[in-house]
Amino acid sequence: MAYKKNDVNSEKKIKPVKEKKSEKKVSVKKLPGIFKKSYTEKKFKKHISDKLYIPDDKKFVTDLFKLSKDKKERDVLRIPLDSSFTKKEIKRLVELSKEIKKNKGRIKVGSFLAVAIAITVVCVVVTVFKNPVTKFGIKSVMQSAFGAKCDIGSVNVEIFGAHITVNNLAQASADEPMKNIFQFDKLDLDFNLTQLLRARFDAENIEITGIALGTERKNSGALPIKKKTAQEKEEKTDSTGFYKSLKEKMGSNSEKAKNSFETLFSMYDPNKISENLKNNIKSPTVAKEVEEELKQIIETWKNKPSELQQKVEALKASTAKLTSLNTSKISNVTEISALLKEIESSAKEIKNVKSDIENSVLSFDDDQKKVNALKKKLDDAIQNDKNLLQTQVAIFDISEVKNTISNTLDEASYAMLGKYYPYLKQLISYAGAMKGTGKSDSEEVKKNIKKAKETAKKESKRYVGRNVYWKADKVPSFLIEKLHGSGVGIEVKATNISNDMNKRGEPWIISGKYNQKTVLHNVNLVVDARSNISDPLIQCSYSGENFPLLLDFSKNIDSAGMPIFDGVSTISAKLVADSDFSFSGSGSMNMDPVKVTSKPLSSEIAERIYSQALTSVNSLALQAKVGFSEKNGVDLNLSTNFDKILSNAINVVANKELENVKSAALEKISKQIGGSTDGANELFSKFGNISSQINSSKSSVNDISKIIDAKKSEITKQLKTSMPDKVSNSISEKTGSTIKNLLKK
């Protein structure tokens, strides 16, 4: 029979299938010791099957044990001696033997007694010292947080009752040591003992009663050692750039703000006016220049008066006979002729003295003009200095006053922001840490399951088993489930205060209310650090109505004139912050009525002007916006009606004081100028004395000349009237020329 080609090609040789080699097995001798033994049914259950918790493992081992007889013909369970096992089965049985040994649960008496004694000692110690230790711990925490003493009446801890009681707690204020920030009569805290044994603090409920705010203290609450402020600590370690930005915004203005009001009123302080003019007045310099020139002039003329006086005295002596002559008793022609000769001689002497004096006077007049010019120069300088006073004491510039007040309040607000930022940063840091490291419950469960599988796979090839959760574990290591506080008109609530919001699944929610008569406070705080939430980390709002408020800016910038507001206030504010330490807030405040005071200014007049102006302010309206981010730095915008009201009031009061200020300043300037010109005035006086003496000598010579001329006229007249004509003619011929000459002279 012939085959087609296709048929031939389609036939294939079928290869024989290789038989699998039988797996090598080992005898019972390779089994672990506990599986070589025989057991009664009761002992098998107690020592073997009950120690296996995974059903597959229990069935696998139970099926190996068969019922047989022991040497005494008793029914026992054992693995038949002719049984054999694979290496895989042997390995599994070795692992199971180890699990059975681990789960024996035997008690070692020695260890048990040691643990029991240790527990007993701990219980005794805790029972004796639990209350004092807890009290000390609470005081330390409170004093560290508030920077002032904390007084506690008593603390009672009931460990097995899961309850803590704190009685009569009073927390002092660091700013006002004789006042308490708050106090309460009783705090009851119920905690979960089971969670405490798991190293978790779970306060199921906290109830606070008898809360009071701002109460008086009998003893000071100041701590003996003043620690560094939170701001000083934070500035050294700040990595956010907040304080760097704050200093850049403030610059040197914070130092200027300390003296801003003193500088503003310096124009109304006579002492400061005269002090400021010291470097600008010219009188002292001019007076010194005048002194030097006067000294030279006086040196030239200081001896001249005595010289002229000596000549006058000599002239007086030489003419004394003629000036005292009684011409009515003279009738002798010869005697008259002799007298006329004496008169002629005296006239020559008078002429010489007169000539000397006239020459001296002419020269002295030139220097007198110089002295007069020096006097005018000094007088002009003094007048210019007095005119300068008018420019120093001028009417207030309203815009300058307003800017000064506004800038000063801004600087004080910047300082206040820097003071309280560390507390906000602590809250952001704590909440932000939870947001950064927290994990959701589902993520945690998945991670635990994965880890369990990997461990089981690594340690054994048997089945992993199953993790069973009876309920979700939502208890962090620190948790206050509910807190409630109450007092007269006071109520505080808080829920889910934990250190792991992802595990708890809830944010912090804190609210407080104070309502007493017309005074109202409301505050709400939400902190949400859950990873799957996009809301801001911190949201806070506050509103208050009709409550007394003391707003002291001098605590932030210690300066005279820094305002202190004391009045009835209404405030609303909001704040939002995130984990990158950025924040933004806004608020408004109205104080009506308000009393404004300040630390006194150094100048009596300035203090009078400022204090009177402050009394005219009876209301305050203020709006503020504040924020910070790493990109934009610190931003503060403050608007208020205080600068406008106060600047107008200052202007009105200051103008009334202007004339008094000018008079007082003028008096001081005059004394100051007078002291610098005393030397010049003394020299002017000396020069005046020289002038008087020279003029006196001149007058004396003129007087002698007049007397001699009068005597001459009397003699000539007598000669003409009393003598005969002939004689007269004869005499006239003989003495005519002499008389004519005398008469001419």
XYZ file of C-alpha atoms in Angstrom:
745
model
C 0.000 0.000 0.000
C 1.294 3.315 -0.982
C 1.247 6.332 1.315
C 0.847 9.899 0.300
C 3.574 12.296 1.053
C 1.343 14.304 3.315
C 0.482 11.242 5.320
C 4.087 10.440 5.775
C 4.879 13.969 6.920
C 1.930 14.066 9.296
C 3.161 11.114 11.235
C 5.194 12.042 14.261
C 7.064 10.024 16.729
C 5.501 10.164 20.164
C 8.172 10.608 22.811
C 7.784 8.547 25.942
C 6.787 10.568 29.061
C 9.381 10.498 31.783
C 8.080 9.294 35.089
C 8.577 11.697 38.012
C 11.107 10.568 40.521
C 9.507 9.704 43.813
C 10.327 12.288 46.507
C 12.700 10.995 49.110
C 11.147 10.473 52.516
C 12.530 10.133 56.009
C 11.455 8.037 58.965
C 9.841 9.028 62.254
C 13.306 9.373 63.769
C 13.671 12.799 62.070
C 10.607 14.210 63.815
C 10.909 16.698 66.683
C 10.787 15.114 70.136
C 7.219 16.142 71.011
C 5.895 14.298 67.957
C 7.750 11.018 68.830
C 5.911 10.642 72.116
C 2.577 8.959 72.775
C -0.248 10.829 74.505
C -3.541 10.036 76.093
C -6.397 11.800 74.442
C -6.582 14.322 77.281
C -2.850 15.065 77.292
C -2.775 15.291 73.498
C -5.439 17.941 73.592
C -3.728 19.869 76.413
C -0.151 19.704 75.170
C -0.549 19.545 71.399
C -3.838 20.459 69.771
C -4.814 23.290 72.157
C -1.437 24.957 71.550
C -2.098 25.193 67.826
C -4.286 28.209 66.968
C -4.387 28.018 63.189
C -7.017 25.482 62.047
C -4.946 24.096 59.117
C -1.996 23.484 61.419
C -4.177 21.787 64.013
C -5.786 19.466 61.413
C -2.421 18.624 59.862
C -0.935 17.502 63.207
C -4.096 15.777 64.493
C -4.357 13.629 61.345
C -0.830 12.321 61.935
C -1.631 10.862 65.361
C -3.401 7.453 65.294
C -5.009 5.460 68.042
C -2.825 2.563 69.279
C -1.863 0.602 72.406
C 1.010 1.237 74.729
C 2.964 -1.413 76.593
C 0.264 -1.614 79.222
C -2.381 -1.997 76.558
C -3.814 1.434 77.190
C -5.329 3.507 74.418
C -2.922 6.185 73.319
C -2.387 8.520 70.408
C 0.888 8.456 68.530
C 2.390 8.756 65.105
C 2.886 5.242 63.706
C 6.518 4.131 63.694
C 6.322 3.062 60.074
C 5.269 6.507 58.928
C 7.522 8.484 56.590
C 7.702 12.195 55.763
C 9.025 14.491 53.109
C 11.608 17.157 53.895
C 8.917 19.804 53.462
C 6.669 18.080 55.994
C 9.538 17.679 58.440
C 10.346 21.369 58.151
C 6.730 22.282 58.791
C 6.555 20.026 61.839
C 9.747 21.554 63.236
C 8.175 25.021 62.953
C 4.996 23.801 64.598
C 6.912 22.249 67.481
C 8.495 25.620 68.128
C 5.077 27.302 68.082
C 3.731 24.720 70.557
C 6.651 25.331 72.941
C 6.112 29.104 72.719
C 2.469 28.694 73.603
C 2.953 26.482 76.643
C 2.169 29.427 79.032
C 3.976 27.991 81.993
C 4.536 30.224 85.012
C 7.982 30.488 86.500
C 7.472 30.871 90.193
C 10.645 32.889 90.812
C 9.956 35.371 88.071
C 6.307 35.552 89.052
C 7.188 36.393 92.658
C 9.707 39.036 91.574
C 7.161 40.697 89.333
C 4.474 40.470 92.025
C 6.771 42.092 94.598
C 7.761 44.831 92.142
C 4.117 45.553 91.369
C 3.300 45.667 95.070
C 6.142 48.135 95.756
C 5.055 50.315 92.837
C 1.467 50.287 94.068
C 2.560 51.327 97.572
C 4.829 54.101 96.281
C 2.204 55.361 93.874
C -0.454 55.290 96.590
C 1.718 57.336 98.976
C 3.214 59.825 96.532
C 0.706 60.024 93.672
C -1.074 63.145 94.973
C 2.020 65.277 95.849
C 3.778 64.281 92.620
C 0.731 65.094 90.504
C 0.274 68.429 92.301
C 3.935 69.334 91.726
C 3.670 68.347 88.065
C 0.579 70.484 87.457
C 2.173 73.514 89.205
C 5.384 73.173 87.180
C 3.535 72.973 83.869
C 1.293 75.954 84.666
C 4.156 78.148 85.939
C 6.264 77.324 82.908
C 3.390 78.163 80.544
C 2.269 81.429 82.187
C 5.533 82.661 83.753
C 3.936 83.248 87.173
C 3.037 81.314 90.332
C 0.281 78.718 90.342
C -1.463 77.948 93.657
C -3.297 74.637 94.120
C -5.355 73.690 97.164
C -5.242 69.897 96.774
C -5.010 67.085 94.214
C -6.519 63.604 94.556
C -5.655 60.820 92.109
C -7.774 57.640 92.103
C -5.921 55.264 89.799
C -8.299 52.311 89.977
C -11.254 54.651 90.054
C -9.838 56.353 86.908
C -10.491 59.797 88.362
C -8.434 62.933 89.221
C -9.686 65.893 91.275
C -7.944 69.300 91.497
C -9.290 71.779 94.060
C -8.839 75.586 94.274
C -6.373 76.347 91.500
C -5.351 80.002 90.952
C -2.982 81.047 88.143
C -1.244 84.424 88.665
C -0.496 86.931 85.907
C 3.120 87.616 84.912
C 2.259 91.236 84.010
C 0.206 91.933 87.141
C 1.544 89.720 89.962
C -1.224 90.792 92.376
C -3.923 89.493 90.026
C -4.956 86.037 88.795
C -5.524 85.371 85.127
C -8.105 82.780 86.157
C -9.024 80.513 89.026
C -11.502 77.681 89.599
C -12.954 75.809 92.550
C -12.826 72.254 91.242
C -11.656 70.150 88.294
C -12.921 66.568 87.855
C -11.145 64.394 85.283
C -12.263 60.894 84.277
C -9.673 58.902 82.349
C -9.605 55.512 80.651
C -7.537 53.122 82.769
C -7.264 50.555 79.976
C -5.704 53.117 77.661
C -3.417 54.314 80.459
C -2.050 50.753 80.773
C -1.300 50.962 77.052
C 0.731 54.187 77.703
C -2.076 56.380 76.426
C -3.742 59.238 78.278
C -7.413 59.284 77.346
C -9.407 61.856 79.336
C -12.977 60.836 78.634
C -14.446 63.887 80.352
C -13.158 66.973 82.207
C -15.545 69.102 84.242
C -14.381 72.454 85.706
C -16.580 74.462 88.069
C -16.321 77.838 89.818
C -14.261 79.575 87.106
C -13.470 83.270 87.751
C -11.305 85.720 85.784
C -9.088 88.628 86.905
C -9.442 88.082 90.645
C -7.216 89.783 93.225
C -4.405 87.949 95.041
C -3.225 88.350 98.625
C 0.378 87.424 97.776
C 2.462 88.344 94.768
C 2.461 85.811 91.955
C 5.853 86.852 90.573
C 8.417 84.082 90.255
C 11.730 84.706 92.071
C 13.856 84.188 88.957
C 12.855 86.087 85.875
C 13.466 83.933 82.840
C 14.087 85.176 79.346
C 10.926 86.239 77.586
C 9.419 84.055 74.899
C 10.342 86.703 72.334
C 14.035 86.743 73.354
C 14.214 82.950 73.058
C 12.364 82.883 69.758
C 14.481 85.615 68.127
C 17.633 83.502 68.597
C 16.161 80.370 66.993
C 13.655 81.847 64.527
C 13.955 80.164 61.130
C 10.768 81.571 59.603
C 12.235 85.016 58.895
C 9.492 86.701 60.922
C 11.736 88.709 63.264
C 14.108 89.628 60.454
C 11.185 91.049 58.477
C 9.816 92.735 61.595
C 13.113 94.523 62.241
C 13.324 95.617 58.610
C 9.836 97.106 58.796
C 10.570 98.849 62.088
C 14.142 99.896 61.208
C 15.400 102.586 63.572
C 11.872 103.895 64.014
C 11.451 101.938 67.241
C 14.194 104.040 68.839
C 12.681 107.212 67.386
C 9.288 106.176 68.718
C 10.699 106.106 72.243
C 11.384 109.840 72.032
C 8.732 110.834 69.510
C 6.475 112.724 71.904
C 9.402 114.383 73.688
C 10.693 115.523 70.283
C 7.235 116.651 69.207
C 6.889 118.976 72.199
C 10.512 120.121 72.305
C 9.506 123.411 70.614
C 7.411 124.159 73.694
C 10.169 123.490 76.211
C 12.105 126.699 77.069
C 15.065 124.702 78.329
C 15.323 122.679 75.133
C 14.747 125.759 72.990
C 17.701 127.542 74.571
C 19.730 124.338 74.336
C 18.927 123.987 70.622
C 19.855 127.642 69.995
C 23.304 127.310 71.540
C 24.835 126.189 68.275
C 22.848 128.679 66.192
C 23.095 131.980 68.090
C 25.844 134.365 66.925
C 26.024 136.757 69.878
C 28.771 134.924 71.781
C 31.040 134.799 68.705
C 30.410 138.436 67.793
C 30.924 139.479 71.414
C 34.374 137.862 71.442
C 35.336 139.592 68.206
C 34.124 142.942 69.568
C 36.047 142.378 72.791
C 39.309 141.893 70.925
C 38.907 145.116 68.911
C 37.763 147.106 71.939
C 40.770 145.973 73.917
C 43.104 147.380 71.268
C 41.227 150.713 71.096
C 41.089 151.068 74.853
C 44.773 150.214 75.109
C 45.476 153.191 72.815
C 43.414 155.665 74.841
C 43.620 154.401 78.377
C 46.355 156.949 79.395
C 45.108 159.913 77.346
C 42.472 161.170 79.848
C 45.062 161.467 82.644
C 47.501 163.284 80.333
C 44.865 165.797 79.275
C 43.701 166.190 82.838
C 47.209 167.074 83.980
C 47.404 169.838 81.346
C 44.004 171.126 82.423
C 45.093 171.148 86.032
C 48.279 173.046 85.123
C 46.241 175.549 83.099
C 43.871 176.018 85.979
C 46.799 176.718 88.269
C 48.417 179.229 85.945
C 45.166 181.112 85.326
C 43.877 180.908 88.823
C 44.931 184.530 89.591
C 43.218 185.926 86.506
C 40.064 183.837 86.876
C 39.643 185.033 90.470
C 40.552 188.706 89.709
C 38.069 191.431 90.793
C 38.373 193.949 87.925
C 36.202 196.583 89.613
C 38.982 197.382 92.035
C 41.572 198.040 89.345
C 41.981 201.705 88.217
C 45.732 202.092 87.630
C 46.664 202.205 84.009
C 50.000 200.563 84.627
C 48.319 197.751 86.538
C 45.783 197.352 83.750
C 48.570 197.197 81.217
C 50.304 194.432 83.230
C 47.066 192.489 83.503
C 46.517 192.719 79.824
C 49.964 191.246 79.234
C 49.170 188.364 81.616
C 45.904 187.781 79.810
C 47.756 187.692 76.512
C 50.206 185.131 77.936
C 47.381 182.992 79.391
C 45.524 183.145 76.076
C 48.520 181.613 74.347
C 48.723 178.837 76.953
C 44.983 178.174 76.655
C 45.336 178.040 72.903
C 48.081 175.402 73.161
C 46.097 173.223 75.591
C 42.987 173.634 73.534
C 44.885 172.636 70.422
C 46.145 169.449 72.096
C 42.648 168.528 73.280
C 41.086 169.272 69.899
C 43.629 167.072 68.164
C 42.963 164.301 70.669
C 39.215 164.694 70.244
C 39.487 164.510 66.466
C 41.487 161.276 66.686
C 39.187 159.969 69.404
C 36.111 160.658 67.234
C 37.490 158.286 64.586
C 37.809 155.501 67.170
C 34.411 156.468 68.580
C 32.901 155.699 65.192
C 34.623 152.302 65.219
C 33.280 151.599 68.699
C 29.790 152.660 67.642
C 30.016 150.278 64.678
C 31.117 147.465 67.003
C 28.227 148.288 69.320
C 25.780 148.107 66.435
C 27.316 144.833 65.230
C 26.799 143.270 68.646
C 23.294 144.707 69.043
C 22.329 143.352 65.614
C 23.635 139.900 66.549
C 21.634 139.935 69.764
C 18.486 140.987 67.905
C 18.986 138.295 65.268
C 19.318 135.689 68.020
C 16.075 136.895 69.589
C 14.375 136.761 66.191
C 15.617 133.188 65.812
C 13.510 132.317 68.832
C 10.380 133.136 66.842
C 11.225 130.430 64.295
C 11.864 127.890 67.054
C 8.522 128.458 68.785
C 6.000 128.234 65.994
C 2.433 127.040 65.671
C 2.139 123.248 65.497
C 1.975 121.674 62.063
C -1.145 119.484 62.222
C 0.131 117.044 59.608
C 3.425 116.579 61.458
C 1.629 115.939 64.737
C -0.741 113.481 63.094
C 2.099 111.577 61.415
C 4.055 111.410 64.670
C 1.100 109.944 66.548
C 0.256 107.511 63.752
C 3.860 106.311 63.335
C 4.299 105.893 67.070
C 1.181 103.727 67.350
C 2.385 101.650 64.380
C 5.738 101.025 66.070
C 4.030 100.072 69.324
C 1.786 97.648 67.390
C 4.825 96.090 65.666
C 6.425 95.628 69.096
C 3.217 94.033 70.413
C 3.128 91.674 67.413
C 6.712 90.593 68.095
C 5.872 89.969 71.751
C 2.937 87.608 71.104
C 4.144 85.860 67.924
C 6.078 83.128 69.842
C 2.826 81.868 71.403
C 1.134 81.648 68.011
C 4.197 79.916 66.605
C 4.132 77.315 69.390
C 0.526 76.464 68.524
C 1.345 76.331 64.791
C 4.417 74.154 65.464
C 2.473 71.679 67.569
C -0.455 71.438 65.179
C 1.784 71.494 62.092
C 3.865 68.592 63.410
C 0.727 66.476 63.581
C -0.191 67.433 60.030
C 3.256 66.633 58.737
C 3.683 63.165 60.287
C 0.155 61.879 60.813
C -1.214 58.979 58.735
C -4.797 57.996 58.044
C -6.295 54.847 59.614
C -6.573 53.084 56.257
C -2.913 53.755 55.446
C -1.856 52.478 58.857
C -3.958 49.293 58.501
C -2.595 48.582 55.019
C 0.936 49.080 56.259
C 0.426 46.670 59.212
C -1.121 43.952 56.990
C 1.691 44.230 54.479
C 4.278 44.005 57.227
C 2.559 40.934 58.752
C 2.494 39.140 55.401
C 6.159 39.832 54.764
C 7.116 38.607 58.234
C 5.038 35.437 57.949
C 6.403 34.706 54.497
C 9.923 35.112 55.769
C 9.513 33.056 58.927
C 7.321 30.221 57.674
C 5.742 28.770 54.564
C 2.518 27.938 56.410
C -0.616 30.030 56.129
C -0.402 33.595 57.359
C -3.644 33.661 59.270
C -5.904 36.685 59.540
C -5.858 39.945 61.566
C -9.209 40.610 63.155
C -10.208 44.165 64.222
C -13.184 44.285 66.537
C -13.372 48.083 66.108
C -11.211 50.926 64.741
C -8.443 52.086 67.094
C -9.048 55.836 67.355
C -7.285 56.560 70.642
C -3.983 58.510 70.266
C -1.368 58.572 73.021
C -2.906 61.833 74.322
C -6.623 62.550 74.117
C -9.146 64.732 75.905
C -12.479 63.622 74.534
C -14.621 66.229 76.274
C -13.906 69.228 78.483
C -16.491 71.445 80.103
C -15.881 74.377 82.426
C -18.336 76.682 84.132
C -18.483 79.614 86.516
C -20.575 82.694 87.103
C -21.448 83.645 83.533
C -18.572 81.505 82.197
C -18.735 78.406 80.011
C -15.859 76.593 78.265
C -16.159 73.602 75.931
C -13.552 71.527 74.132
C -13.684 68.245 72.213
C -11.151 65.844 70.715
C -7.987 67.518 72.013
C -5.447 64.943 70.787
C -1.902 64.692 69.515
C -2.900 62.672 66.434
C -5.903 64.059 64.574
C -5.528 61.547 61.728
C -6.002 58.681 64.115
C -8.813 60.386 65.969
C -10.406 61.570 62.756
C -11.593 64.817 64.334
C -10.132 68.355 64.686
C -9.744 70.273 67.925
C -12.814 72.363 68.644
C -12.620 74.814 71.542
C -15.198 77.454 72.424
C -15.649 79.779 75.352
C -18.279 82.259 76.467
C -18.353 84.860 79.219
C -21.642 86.633 79.814
C -22.156 88.773 82.877
C -24.592 91.697 82.952
C -23.740 93.682 79.795
C -20.242 92.223 79.341
C -19.899 89.528 76.697
C -16.937 87.490 75.374
C -17.058 84.783 72.695
C -14.084 82.827 71.379
C -13.926 79.894 68.952
C -10.811 77.935 67.976
C -10.544 75.138 65.412
C -7.243 73.324 64.852
C -7.374 70.800 61.999
C -4.164 68.906 61.217
C -5.756 66.001 59.332
C -3.779 65.072 56.221
C -6.776 64.704 53.938
C -8.261 68.135 54.787
C -7.427 71.296 52.819
C -8.795 73.773 55.400
C -6.339 76.122 57.183
C -4.449 74.606 60.075
C -5.784 77.131 62.619
C -8.944 79.226 62.528
C -9.811 81.496 65.423
C -12.476 84.136 65.959
C -13.235 86.422 68.894
C -15.888 88.975 69.766
C -16.388 91.000 72.927
C -18.797 93.708 74.004
C -18.945 96.292 76.798
C -15.983 95.078 78.814
C -13.324 97.186 80.588
C -9.985 97.144 78.783
C -6.603 98.668 79.622
C -4.541 99.061 76.446
C -1.072 100.164 77.537
C 1.255 100.839 74.587
C 4.026 101.877 76.979
C 4.519 98.188 77.846
C 5.682 97.603 74.282
C 7.720 100.809 73.863
C 8.770 102.347 77.162
C 8.593 106.054 76.427
C 7.234 109.211 78.003
C 4.039 110.276 76.279
C 3.161 106.769 75.007
C -0.656 106.611 75.354
C -2.527 104.351 77.776
C -6.200 103.714 76.916
C -8.617 102.744 79.659
C -12.264 102.357 78.754
C -15.242 100.217 77.767
C -14.490 98.204 74.631
C -16.141 96.305 71.818
C -13.827 94.069 69.774
C -14.127 91.605 66.891
C -11.179 89.717 65.400
C -10.323 86.776 63.147
C -7.079 84.864 62.651
C -6.063 82.168 60.168
C -2.685 80.371 60.265
C -1.069 77.478 58.405
C 1.726 74.981 58.927
C 4.313 77.107 57.056
C 3.958 79.684 59.895
C 2.136 82.139 57.654
C -0.887 83.869 59.142
C -3.359 86.634 58.445
C -5.803 88.422 60.670
C -8.100 91.389 60.904
C -9.961 93.120 63.677
C -11.737 96.226 64.849
C -12.004 97.866 68.246
C -14.139 100.668 69.620
C -13.645 102.182 73.072
C -16.406 104.509 74.234
C -16.047 106.057 76.715
C -12.273 106.019 77.045
C -9.790 107.808 79.288
C -6.347 108.417 77.786
C -3.277 109.030 79.951
C 0.468 108.697 79.505
C 3.761 108.692 81.328
C 4.613 112.346 82.098
C 6.829 114.329 79.736
C 9.991 115.929 81.125
C 8.953 119.498 80.277
C 6.346 121.053 82.544
C 4.827 123.107 79.715
C 4.843 120.164 77.270
C 3.234 117.930 79.880
C 0.544 120.544 80.509
C -0.200 120.860 76.781
C -0.229 117.081 76.187
C -2.276 116.132 79.263
C -4.901 118.775 78.475
C -5.112 117.518 74.898
C -5.506 113.900 76.063
C -8.489 114.832 78.243
C -10.358 115.921 75.118
C -10.230 112.366 73.680
C -13.319 110.422 74.817
C -13.592 107.695 72.154
C -11.275 105.482 70.134
C -11.955 103.631 66.882
C -9.285 101.275 65.545
C -9.098 98.845 62.619
C -6.149 96.571 61.960
C -4.969 94.077 59.345
C -1.903 91.963 59.976
C -0.205 89.122 58.164
C 3.037 87.251 57.601
C 4.400 84.942 54.932
C 7.924 83.929 53.996
C 7.499 85.567 50.588
C 5.985 88.909 51.636
C 7.282 89.236 55.218
C 5.386 91.072 57.936
C 2.536 93.350 56.938
C 0.669 95.623 59.341
C -1.994 98.171 58.481
C -3.413 100.191 61.363
C -6.041 102.923 61.015
C -7.513 104.942 63.870
C -9.242 108.228 64.638
C -6.940 108.868 67.591
C -4.245 110.675 65.589
C -6.731 113.133 64.098
C -8.566 113.869 67.364
C -5.395 114.258 69.406
C -3.503 116.359 66.842
C -6.381 118.860 66.641
C -6.620 119.017 70.429
C -2.860 119.525 70.783
C -2.941 122.344 68.247
C -5.700 124.218 70.119
C -4.072 123.853 73.552
C -0.564 124.583 72.253
C -1.537 127.871 70.623
C -2.891 129.106 73.944
C 0.437 128.336 75.570
C 2.491 129.891 72.776
C 2.980 133.382 74.309
C 3.916 131.972 77.715
C 6.421 129.688 76.060
C 7.935 132.536 74.059
C 8.272 134.744 77.151
C 9.905 132.015 79.187
C 12.224 131.054 76.338
C 13.083 134.715 75.636
C 14.038 135.213 79.259
C 16.335 132.191 79.138
C 17.837 133.259 75.815
C 18.394 136.793 77.137
C 20.238 135.425 80.150
C 22.251 133.168 77.902
C 23.133 136.044 75.531
C 23.750 138.433 78.408
C 26.325 136.161 79.915
C 28.240 135.930 76.655
C 28.290 139.746 76.107
C 29.287 140.816 79.622
C 32.934 141.233 78.641
C 32.104 143.369 75.604
C 29.679 145.529 77.585
C 32.313 146.111 80.239
C 34.749 147.304 77.571
C 32.084 149.546 76.038
C 31.650 151.032 79.502
C 35.390 151.645 79.846
C 35.512 153.324 76.469
C 32.577 155.481 77.508
C 34.486 156.563 80.631
C 37.490 157.521 78.506
C 35.208 159.537 76.241
C 33.639 161.274 79.245
C 37.029 162.155 80.712
C 38.323 163.594 77.419
C 35.139 165.627 76.962
C 35.408 166.784 80.564
C 38.955 168.041 79.949
C 37.741 169.815 76.836
C 34.912 171.453 78.756
C 37.269 172.542 81.521
C 39.600 174.312 79.043
C 36.614 175.946 77.369
C 35.382 177.152 80.726
C 38.808 178.690 81.576
C 38.912 180.312 78.132
C 35.490 181.842 78.680
C 36.487 183.202 82.078
C 39.670 184.788 80.689
C 37.706 186.326 77.813
C 35.206 187.727 80.292
C 37.965 189.250 82.458
C 39.501 190.815 79.371
C 36.188 192.373 78.373
C 35.643 193.723 81.880
C 39.109 195.362 81.984
C 38.710 196.880 78.546
C 35.272 198.235 79.400
C 36.482 199.660 82.680
C 39.426 201.247 80.965
C 37.192 203.044 78.471
C 34.609 204.311 80.944
C 36.691 205.305 83.930
C 39.640 207.174 82.381
C 39.744 210.748 80.735
C 39.751 210.884 76.985
C 43.221 212.327 76.764
C 44.627 209.775 78.959
C 42.630 207.272 77.144
C 43.952 208.474 73.850
C 47.473 208.536 75.193
C 47.115 205.113 76.575
C 45.435 204.112 73.434
C 48.379 205.290 71.409
C 50.836 203.510 73.658
C 48.853 200.414 74.300
C 46.482 200.497 71.382
C 48.223 197.767 69.489
C 48.329 195.511 72.584
C 44.654 196.011 73.352
C 43.694 195.512 69.750
C 45.708 192.325 69.670
C 44.155 191.178 72.916
C 40.680 192.050 71.651
C 41.297 190.171 68.465
C 42.311 187.202 70.471
